PDB file of C-alpha atoms in Angstrom:
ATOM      1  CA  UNK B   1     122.560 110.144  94.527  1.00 98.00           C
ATOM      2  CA  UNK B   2     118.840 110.486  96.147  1.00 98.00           C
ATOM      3  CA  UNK B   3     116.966 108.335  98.328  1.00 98.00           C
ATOM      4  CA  UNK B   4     113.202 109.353  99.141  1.00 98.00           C
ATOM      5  CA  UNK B   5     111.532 108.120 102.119  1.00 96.00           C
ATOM      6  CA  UNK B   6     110.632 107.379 105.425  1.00 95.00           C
ATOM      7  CA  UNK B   7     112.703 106.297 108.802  1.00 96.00           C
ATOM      8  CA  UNK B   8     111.171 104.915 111.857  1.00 94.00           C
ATOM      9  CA  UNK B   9     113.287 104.718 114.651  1.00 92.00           C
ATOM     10  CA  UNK B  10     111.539 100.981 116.145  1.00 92.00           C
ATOM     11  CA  UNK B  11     114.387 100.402 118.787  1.00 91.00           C
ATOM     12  CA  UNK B  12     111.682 101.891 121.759  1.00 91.00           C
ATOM     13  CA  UNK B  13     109.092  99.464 120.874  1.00 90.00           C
ATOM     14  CA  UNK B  14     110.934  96.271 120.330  1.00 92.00           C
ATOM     15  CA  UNK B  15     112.452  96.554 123.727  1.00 92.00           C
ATOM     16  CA  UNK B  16     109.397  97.577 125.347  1.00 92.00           C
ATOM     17  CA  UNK B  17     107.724  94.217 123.813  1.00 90.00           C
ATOM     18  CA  UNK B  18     107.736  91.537 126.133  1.00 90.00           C
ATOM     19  CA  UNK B  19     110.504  89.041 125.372  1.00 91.00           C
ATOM     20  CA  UNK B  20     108.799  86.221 123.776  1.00 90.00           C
ATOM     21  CA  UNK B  21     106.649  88.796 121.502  1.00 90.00           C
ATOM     22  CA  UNK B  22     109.680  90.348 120.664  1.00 92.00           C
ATOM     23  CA  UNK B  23     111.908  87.296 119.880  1.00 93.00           C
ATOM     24  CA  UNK B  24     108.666  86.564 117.068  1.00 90.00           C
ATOM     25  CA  UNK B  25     108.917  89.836 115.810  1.00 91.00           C
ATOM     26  CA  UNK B  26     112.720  89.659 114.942  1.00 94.00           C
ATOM     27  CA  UNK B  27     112.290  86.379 113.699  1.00 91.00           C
ATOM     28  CA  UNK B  28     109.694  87.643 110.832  1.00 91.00           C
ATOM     29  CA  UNK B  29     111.718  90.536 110.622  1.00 93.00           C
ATOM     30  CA  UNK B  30     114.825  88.107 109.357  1.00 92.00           C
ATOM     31  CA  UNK B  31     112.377  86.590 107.082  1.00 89.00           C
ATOM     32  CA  UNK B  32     110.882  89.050 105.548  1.00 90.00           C
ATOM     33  CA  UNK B  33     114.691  90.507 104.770  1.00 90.00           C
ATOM     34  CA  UNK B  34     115.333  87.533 103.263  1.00 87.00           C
ATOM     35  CA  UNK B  35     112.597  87.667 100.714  1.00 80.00           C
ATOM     36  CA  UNK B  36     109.856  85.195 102.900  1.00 75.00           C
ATOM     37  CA  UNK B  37     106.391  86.498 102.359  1.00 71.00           C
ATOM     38  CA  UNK B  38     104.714  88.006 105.381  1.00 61.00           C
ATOM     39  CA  UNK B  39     101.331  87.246 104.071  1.00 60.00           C
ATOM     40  CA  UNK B  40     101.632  83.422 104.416  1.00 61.00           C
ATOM     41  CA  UNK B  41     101.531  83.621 108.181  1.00 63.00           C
ATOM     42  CA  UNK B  42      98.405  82.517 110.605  1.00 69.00           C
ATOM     43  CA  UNK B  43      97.905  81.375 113.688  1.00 75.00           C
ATOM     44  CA  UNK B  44     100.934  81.877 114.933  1.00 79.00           C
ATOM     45  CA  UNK B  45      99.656  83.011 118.189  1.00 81.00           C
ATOM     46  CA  UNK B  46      97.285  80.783 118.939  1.00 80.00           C
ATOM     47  CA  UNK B  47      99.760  78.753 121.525  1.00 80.00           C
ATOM     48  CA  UNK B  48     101.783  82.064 122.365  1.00 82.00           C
ATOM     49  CA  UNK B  49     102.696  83.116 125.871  1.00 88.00           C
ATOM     50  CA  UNK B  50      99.301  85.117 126.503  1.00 87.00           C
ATOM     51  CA  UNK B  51     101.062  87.105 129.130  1.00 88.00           C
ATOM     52  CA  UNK B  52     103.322  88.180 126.650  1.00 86.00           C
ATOM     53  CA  UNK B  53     100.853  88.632 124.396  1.00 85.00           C
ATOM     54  CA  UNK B  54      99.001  90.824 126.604  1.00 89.00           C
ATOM     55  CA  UNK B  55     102.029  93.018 127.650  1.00 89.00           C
ATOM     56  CA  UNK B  56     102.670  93.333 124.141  1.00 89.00           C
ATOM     57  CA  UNK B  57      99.566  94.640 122.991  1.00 88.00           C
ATOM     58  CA  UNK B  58      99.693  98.106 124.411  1.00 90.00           C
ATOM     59  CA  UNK B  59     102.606  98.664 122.637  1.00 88.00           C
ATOM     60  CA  UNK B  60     101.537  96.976 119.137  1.00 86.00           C
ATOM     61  CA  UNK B  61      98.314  99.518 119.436  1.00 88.00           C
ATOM     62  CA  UNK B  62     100.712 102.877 120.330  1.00 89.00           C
ATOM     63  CA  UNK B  63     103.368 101.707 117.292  1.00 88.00           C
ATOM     64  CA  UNK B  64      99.607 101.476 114.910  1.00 87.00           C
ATOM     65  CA  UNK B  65      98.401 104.618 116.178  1.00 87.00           C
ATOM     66  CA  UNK B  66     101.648 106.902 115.534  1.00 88.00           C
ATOM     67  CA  UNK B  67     101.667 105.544 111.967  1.00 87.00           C
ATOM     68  CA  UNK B  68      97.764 105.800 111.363  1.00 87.00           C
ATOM     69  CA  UNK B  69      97.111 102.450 111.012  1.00 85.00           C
ATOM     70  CA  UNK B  70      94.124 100.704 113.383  1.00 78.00           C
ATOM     71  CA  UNK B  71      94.030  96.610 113.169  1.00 80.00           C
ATOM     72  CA  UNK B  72      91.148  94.498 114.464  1.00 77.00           C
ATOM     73  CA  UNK B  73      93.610  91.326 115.901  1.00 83.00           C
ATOM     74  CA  UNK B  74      96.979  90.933 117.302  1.00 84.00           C
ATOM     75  CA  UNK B  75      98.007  88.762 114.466  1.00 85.00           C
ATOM     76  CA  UNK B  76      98.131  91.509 111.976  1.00 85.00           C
ATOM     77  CA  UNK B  77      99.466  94.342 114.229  1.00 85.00           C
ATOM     78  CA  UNK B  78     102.308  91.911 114.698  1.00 86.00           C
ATOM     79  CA  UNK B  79     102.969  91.391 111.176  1.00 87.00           C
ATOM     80  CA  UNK B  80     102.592  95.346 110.506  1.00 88.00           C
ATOM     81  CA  UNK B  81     105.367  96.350 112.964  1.00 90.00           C
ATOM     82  CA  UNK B  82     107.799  93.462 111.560  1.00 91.00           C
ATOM     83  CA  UNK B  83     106.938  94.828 108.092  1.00 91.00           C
ATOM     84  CA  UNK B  84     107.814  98.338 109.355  1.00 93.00           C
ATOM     85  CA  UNK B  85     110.604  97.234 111.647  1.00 95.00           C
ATOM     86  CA  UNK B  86     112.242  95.194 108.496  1.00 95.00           C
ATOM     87  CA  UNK B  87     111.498  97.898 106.003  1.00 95.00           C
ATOM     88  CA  UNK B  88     113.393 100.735 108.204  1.00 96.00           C
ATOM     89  CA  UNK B  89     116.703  98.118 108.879  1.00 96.00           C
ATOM     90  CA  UNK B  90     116.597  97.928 105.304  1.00 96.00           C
ATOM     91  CA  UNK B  91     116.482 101.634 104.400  1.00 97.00           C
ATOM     92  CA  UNK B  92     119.170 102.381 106.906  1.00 97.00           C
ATOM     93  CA  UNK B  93     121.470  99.424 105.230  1.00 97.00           C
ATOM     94  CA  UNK B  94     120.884 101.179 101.653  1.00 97.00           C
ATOM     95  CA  UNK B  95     121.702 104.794 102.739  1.00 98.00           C
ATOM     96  CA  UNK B  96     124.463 103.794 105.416  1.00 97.00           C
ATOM     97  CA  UNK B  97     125.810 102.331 102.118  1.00 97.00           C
ATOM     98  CA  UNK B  98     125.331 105.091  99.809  1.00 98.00           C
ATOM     99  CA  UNK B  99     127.140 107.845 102.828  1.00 97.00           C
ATOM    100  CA  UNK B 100     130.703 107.509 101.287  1.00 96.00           C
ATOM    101  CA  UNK B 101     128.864 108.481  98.064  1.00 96.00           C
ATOM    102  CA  UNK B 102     127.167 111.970  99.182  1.00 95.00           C
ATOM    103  CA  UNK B 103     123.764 110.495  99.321  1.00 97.00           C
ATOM    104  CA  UNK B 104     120.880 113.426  99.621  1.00 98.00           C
ATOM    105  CA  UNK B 105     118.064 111.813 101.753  1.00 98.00           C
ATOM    106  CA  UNK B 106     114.887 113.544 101.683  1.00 98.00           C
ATOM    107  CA  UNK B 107     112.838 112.472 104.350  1.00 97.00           C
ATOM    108  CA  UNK B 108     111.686 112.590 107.815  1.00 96.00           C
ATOM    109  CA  UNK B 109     114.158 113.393 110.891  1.00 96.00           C
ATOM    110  CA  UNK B 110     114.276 110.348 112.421  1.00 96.00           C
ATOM    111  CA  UNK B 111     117.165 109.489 109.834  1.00 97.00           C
ATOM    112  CA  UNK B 112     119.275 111.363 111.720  1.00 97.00           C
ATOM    113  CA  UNK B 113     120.711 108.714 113.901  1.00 95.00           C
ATOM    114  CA  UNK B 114     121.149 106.238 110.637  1.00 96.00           C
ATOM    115  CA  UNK B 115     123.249 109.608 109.091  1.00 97.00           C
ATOM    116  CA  UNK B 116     125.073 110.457 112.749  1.00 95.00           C
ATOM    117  CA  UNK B 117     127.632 113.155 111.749  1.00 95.00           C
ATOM    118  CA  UNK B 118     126.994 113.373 107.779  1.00 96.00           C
ATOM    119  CA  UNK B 119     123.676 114.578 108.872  1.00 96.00           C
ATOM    120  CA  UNK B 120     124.309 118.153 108.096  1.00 95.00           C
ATOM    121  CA  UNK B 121     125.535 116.953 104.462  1.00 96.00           C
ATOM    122  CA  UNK B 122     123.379 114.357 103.410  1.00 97.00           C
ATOM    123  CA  UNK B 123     119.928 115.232 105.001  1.00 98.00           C
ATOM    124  CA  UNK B 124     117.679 117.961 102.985  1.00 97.00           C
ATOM    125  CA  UNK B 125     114.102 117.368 104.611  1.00 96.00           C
ATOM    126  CA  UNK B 126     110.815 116.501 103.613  1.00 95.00           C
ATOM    127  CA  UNK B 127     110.226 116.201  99.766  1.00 94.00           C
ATOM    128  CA  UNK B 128     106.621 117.456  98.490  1.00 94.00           C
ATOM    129  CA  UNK B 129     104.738 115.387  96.550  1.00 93.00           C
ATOM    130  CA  UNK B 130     105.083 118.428  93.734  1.00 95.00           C
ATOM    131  CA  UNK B 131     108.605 118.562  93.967  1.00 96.00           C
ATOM    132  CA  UNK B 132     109.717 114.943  93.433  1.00 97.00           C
ATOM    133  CA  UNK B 133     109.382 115.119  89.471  1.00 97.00           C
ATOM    134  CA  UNK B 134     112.082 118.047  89.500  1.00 97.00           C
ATOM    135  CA  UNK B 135     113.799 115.897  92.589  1.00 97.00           C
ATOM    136  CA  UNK B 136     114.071 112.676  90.023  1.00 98.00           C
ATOM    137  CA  UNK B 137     115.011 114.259  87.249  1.00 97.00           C
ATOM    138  CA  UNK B 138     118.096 116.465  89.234  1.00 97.00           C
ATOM    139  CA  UNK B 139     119.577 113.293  90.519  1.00 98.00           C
ATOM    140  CA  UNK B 140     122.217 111.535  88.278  1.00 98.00           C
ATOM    141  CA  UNK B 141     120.647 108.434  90.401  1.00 98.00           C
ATOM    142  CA  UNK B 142     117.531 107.586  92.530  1.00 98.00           C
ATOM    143  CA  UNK B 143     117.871 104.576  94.430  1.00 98.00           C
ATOM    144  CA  UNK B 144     114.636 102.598  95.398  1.00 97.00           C
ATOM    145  CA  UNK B 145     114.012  99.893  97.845  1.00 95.00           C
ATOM    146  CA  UNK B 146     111.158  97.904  97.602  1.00 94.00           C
ATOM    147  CA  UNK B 147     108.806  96.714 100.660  1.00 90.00           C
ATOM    148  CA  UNK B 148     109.189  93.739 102.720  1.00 86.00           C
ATOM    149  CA  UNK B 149     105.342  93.487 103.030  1.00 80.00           C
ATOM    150  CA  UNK B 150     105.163  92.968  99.027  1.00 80.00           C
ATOM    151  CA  UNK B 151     108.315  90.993  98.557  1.00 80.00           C
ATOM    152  CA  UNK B 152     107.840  90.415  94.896  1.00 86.00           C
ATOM    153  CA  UNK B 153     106.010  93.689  93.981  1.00 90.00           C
ATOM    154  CA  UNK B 154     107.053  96.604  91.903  1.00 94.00           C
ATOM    155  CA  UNK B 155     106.172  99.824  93.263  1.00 95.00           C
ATOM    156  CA  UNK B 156     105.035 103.023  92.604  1.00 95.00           C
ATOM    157  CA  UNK B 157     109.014 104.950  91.983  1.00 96.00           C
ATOM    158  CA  UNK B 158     109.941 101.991  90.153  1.00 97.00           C
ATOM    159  CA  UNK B 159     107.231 103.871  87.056  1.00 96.00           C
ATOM    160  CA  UNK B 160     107.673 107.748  88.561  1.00 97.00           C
ATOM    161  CA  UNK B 161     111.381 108.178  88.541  1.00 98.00           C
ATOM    162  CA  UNK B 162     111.280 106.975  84.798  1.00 97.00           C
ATOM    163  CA  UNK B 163     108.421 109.039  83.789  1.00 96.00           C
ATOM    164  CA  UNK B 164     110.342 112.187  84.959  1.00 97.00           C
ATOM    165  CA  UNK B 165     113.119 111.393  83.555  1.00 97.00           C
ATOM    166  CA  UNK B 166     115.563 110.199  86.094  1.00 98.00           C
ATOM    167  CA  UNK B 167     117.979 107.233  86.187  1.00 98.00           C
ATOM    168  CA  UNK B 168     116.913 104.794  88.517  1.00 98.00           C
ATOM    169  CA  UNK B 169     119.072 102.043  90.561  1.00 98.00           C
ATOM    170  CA  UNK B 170     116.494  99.428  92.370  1.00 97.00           C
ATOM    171  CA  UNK B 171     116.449  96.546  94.656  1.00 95.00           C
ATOM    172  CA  UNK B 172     115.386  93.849  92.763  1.00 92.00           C
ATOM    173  CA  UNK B 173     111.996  91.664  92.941  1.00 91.00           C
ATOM    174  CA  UNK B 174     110.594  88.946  91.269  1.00 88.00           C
ATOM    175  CA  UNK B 175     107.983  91.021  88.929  1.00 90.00           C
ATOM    176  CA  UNK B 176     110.869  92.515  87.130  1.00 90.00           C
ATOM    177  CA  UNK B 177     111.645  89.214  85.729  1.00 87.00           C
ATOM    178  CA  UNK B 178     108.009  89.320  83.785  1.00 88.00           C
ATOM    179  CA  UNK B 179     108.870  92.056  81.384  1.00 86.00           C
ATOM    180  CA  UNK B 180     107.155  94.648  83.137  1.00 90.00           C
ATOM    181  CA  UNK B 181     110.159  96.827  83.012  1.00 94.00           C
ATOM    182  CA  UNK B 182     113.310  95.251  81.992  1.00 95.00           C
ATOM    183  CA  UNK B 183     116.813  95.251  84.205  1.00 96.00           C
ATOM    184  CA  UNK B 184     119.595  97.201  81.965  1.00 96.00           C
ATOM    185  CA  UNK B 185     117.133  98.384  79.512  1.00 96.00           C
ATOM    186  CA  UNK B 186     115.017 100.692  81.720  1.00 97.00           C
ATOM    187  CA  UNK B 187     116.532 100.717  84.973  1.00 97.00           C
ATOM    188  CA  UNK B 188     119.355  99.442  86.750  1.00 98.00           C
ATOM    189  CA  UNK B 189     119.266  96.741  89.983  1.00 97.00           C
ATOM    190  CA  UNK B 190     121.012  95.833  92.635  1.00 97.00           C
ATOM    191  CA  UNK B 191     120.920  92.476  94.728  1.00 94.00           C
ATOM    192  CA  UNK B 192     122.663  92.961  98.193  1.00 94.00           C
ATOM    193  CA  UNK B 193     124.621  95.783  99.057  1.00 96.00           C
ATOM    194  CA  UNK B 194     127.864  95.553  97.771  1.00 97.00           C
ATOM    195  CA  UNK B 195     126.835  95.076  94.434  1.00 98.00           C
ATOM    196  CA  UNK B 196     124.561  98.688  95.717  1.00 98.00           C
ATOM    197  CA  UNK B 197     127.932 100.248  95.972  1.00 98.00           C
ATOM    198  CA  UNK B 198     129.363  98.954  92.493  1.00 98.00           C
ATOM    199  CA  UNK B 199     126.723  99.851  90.582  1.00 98.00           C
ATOM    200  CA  UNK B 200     126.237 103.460  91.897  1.00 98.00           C
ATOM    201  CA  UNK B 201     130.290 103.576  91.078  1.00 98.00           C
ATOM    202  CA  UNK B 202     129.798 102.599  87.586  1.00 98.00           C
ATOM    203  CA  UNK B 203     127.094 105.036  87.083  1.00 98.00           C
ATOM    204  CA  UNK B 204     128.352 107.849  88.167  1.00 98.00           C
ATOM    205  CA  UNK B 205     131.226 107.619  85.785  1.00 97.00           C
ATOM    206  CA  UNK B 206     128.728 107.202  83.019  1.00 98.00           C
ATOM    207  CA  UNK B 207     126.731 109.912  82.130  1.00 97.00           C
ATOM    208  CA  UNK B 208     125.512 108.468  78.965  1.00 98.00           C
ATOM    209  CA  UNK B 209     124.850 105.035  80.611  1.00 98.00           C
ATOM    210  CA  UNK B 210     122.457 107.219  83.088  1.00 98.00           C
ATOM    211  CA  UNK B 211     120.830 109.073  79.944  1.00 98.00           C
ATOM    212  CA  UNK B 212     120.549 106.087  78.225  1.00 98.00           C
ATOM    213  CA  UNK B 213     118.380 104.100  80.934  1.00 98.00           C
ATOM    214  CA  UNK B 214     116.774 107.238  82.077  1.00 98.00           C
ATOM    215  CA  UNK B 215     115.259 107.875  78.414  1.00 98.00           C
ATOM    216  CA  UNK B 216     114.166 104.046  77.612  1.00 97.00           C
ATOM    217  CA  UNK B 217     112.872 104.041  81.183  1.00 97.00           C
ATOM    218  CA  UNK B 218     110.555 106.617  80.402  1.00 97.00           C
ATOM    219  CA  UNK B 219     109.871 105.845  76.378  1.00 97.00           C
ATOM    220  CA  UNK B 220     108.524 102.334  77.800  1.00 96.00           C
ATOM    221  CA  UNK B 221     106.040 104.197  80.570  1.00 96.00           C
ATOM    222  CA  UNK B 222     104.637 106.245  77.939  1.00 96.00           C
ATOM    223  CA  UNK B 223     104.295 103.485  75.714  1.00 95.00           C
ATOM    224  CA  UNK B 224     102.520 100.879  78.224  1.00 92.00           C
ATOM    225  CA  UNK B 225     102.099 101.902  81.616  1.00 91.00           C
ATOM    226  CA  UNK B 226     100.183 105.134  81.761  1.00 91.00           C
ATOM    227  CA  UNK B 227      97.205 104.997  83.777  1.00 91.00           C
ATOM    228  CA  UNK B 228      94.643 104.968  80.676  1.00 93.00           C
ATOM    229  CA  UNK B 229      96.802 101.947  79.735  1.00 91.00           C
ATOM    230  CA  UNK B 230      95.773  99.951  83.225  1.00 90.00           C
ATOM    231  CA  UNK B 231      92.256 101.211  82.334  1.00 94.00           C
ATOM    232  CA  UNK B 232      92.354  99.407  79.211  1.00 93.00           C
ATOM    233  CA  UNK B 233      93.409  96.237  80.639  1.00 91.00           C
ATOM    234  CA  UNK B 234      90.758  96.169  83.117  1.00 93.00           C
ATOM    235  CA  UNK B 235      87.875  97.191  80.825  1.00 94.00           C
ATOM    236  CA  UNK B 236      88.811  94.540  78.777  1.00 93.00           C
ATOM    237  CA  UNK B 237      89.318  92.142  81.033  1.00 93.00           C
ATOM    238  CA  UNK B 238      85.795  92.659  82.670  1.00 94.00           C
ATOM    239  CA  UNK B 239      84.240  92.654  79.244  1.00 92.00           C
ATOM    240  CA  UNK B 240      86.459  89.293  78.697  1.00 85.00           C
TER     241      UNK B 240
END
């Protein structure tokens, strides 16, 4: 069982945010875990505490800068570290999860205090970029977890872990109700984490089950979601 990806460790900054700043944050955080989209939000700090708001901002603008990111307001630095403070709680729920299942992370070191003492068992470092299609295809399952910032988005593993060849278990989000790729057929899903746990179960004592959704997972990329595919659509669509 693999998971690729990133851990930030945003305990630090939340408690260096000043309390009403940080009693917003953990409210978007809550609903962006519950599927709420971040996107919708404005204003919200036009009748904020502006000494809050002015404590805060240091730390908003250090939390950007170690992640590369530069915003022009305080609005959408706030809404960037929820996004990143709600993706990370979710990542850690996921592999905490998948632990009693030998999980392989591949990612940065922070996840060592989300792995504690199966560290040394479950953590195997950076992947490369050229690496990952021989990483997909080696797993007998790669679990994904989709974004809080696009709550109803597919994204980019949900087409590269087929197209190598691997099995993949998802979250799920809304656009894999449009037929993009289709739950059971191409890939399998999970809704919360118990049902995580179950399916990862099920699939590992089905080798043919993982074959089976790893090969029609990649037969339907090839067939309509290669690149010159998207270039189609979009020619046509501006000649439309």
């Amino acid at each position: 069982v693999a998971f690729v990806g990133i851990y930030h460790d945003t305990q630090s900054f939340l408690d260096a945010f000043a309390p009403w700043t940080r009693d917003l944050v953990e409210e978007f955080v809550e609903q962006m875990l519950s599927g709420a989209d971040p996107l919708a939000k404005c204003g919200f700090l036009e009748n904020a505490p502006q000494e809050d708001v002015e404590r805060s901002r240091p730390v908003f603008e250090e939390f950007s800068r170690r992640l590369g990111k530069l915003f022009g307001d305080d609005e959408t630095m706030l809404l960037f570290v929820a996004s990143v403070v709600a993706s990370s709680r979710k990542r850690a729920e996921t592999v905490r999860a998948l632990i009693p299942y030998g999980v392989r992370v591949y990612g940065n070191e922070a996840w060592f205090s989300v792995l504690g003492e199966r560290t040394g068992e479950c953590f195997r470092g950076q992947a490369h970029r050229e690496d990952l299609a021989d990483l997909y295809i080696s797993a007998e399952i790669n679990i994904n977890c989709h974004s809080p910032q696009l709550p109803r988005a597919l994204n980019v593993r949900d087409f590269n872990v087929p197209m190598a060849g691997g099995c993949l278990l998802t979250d799920g989000v809304a656009d894999l109700e449009r037929g993009i790729l289709n739950p059971g057929e191409h890939l399998a899903v999970f809704r919360n984490v118990e049902e995580l746990q179950e399916k990862v179960e099920a699939l590992l004592r089905s080798p043919d089950e993982r074959y089976r959704l790893a090969q029609a997972g990649r037969d339907e990329i090839l067939r309509c979601h290669l690149y010159r595919h998207r270039a189609e659509q979009l020619k046509a669509s501006l000649q439309s």
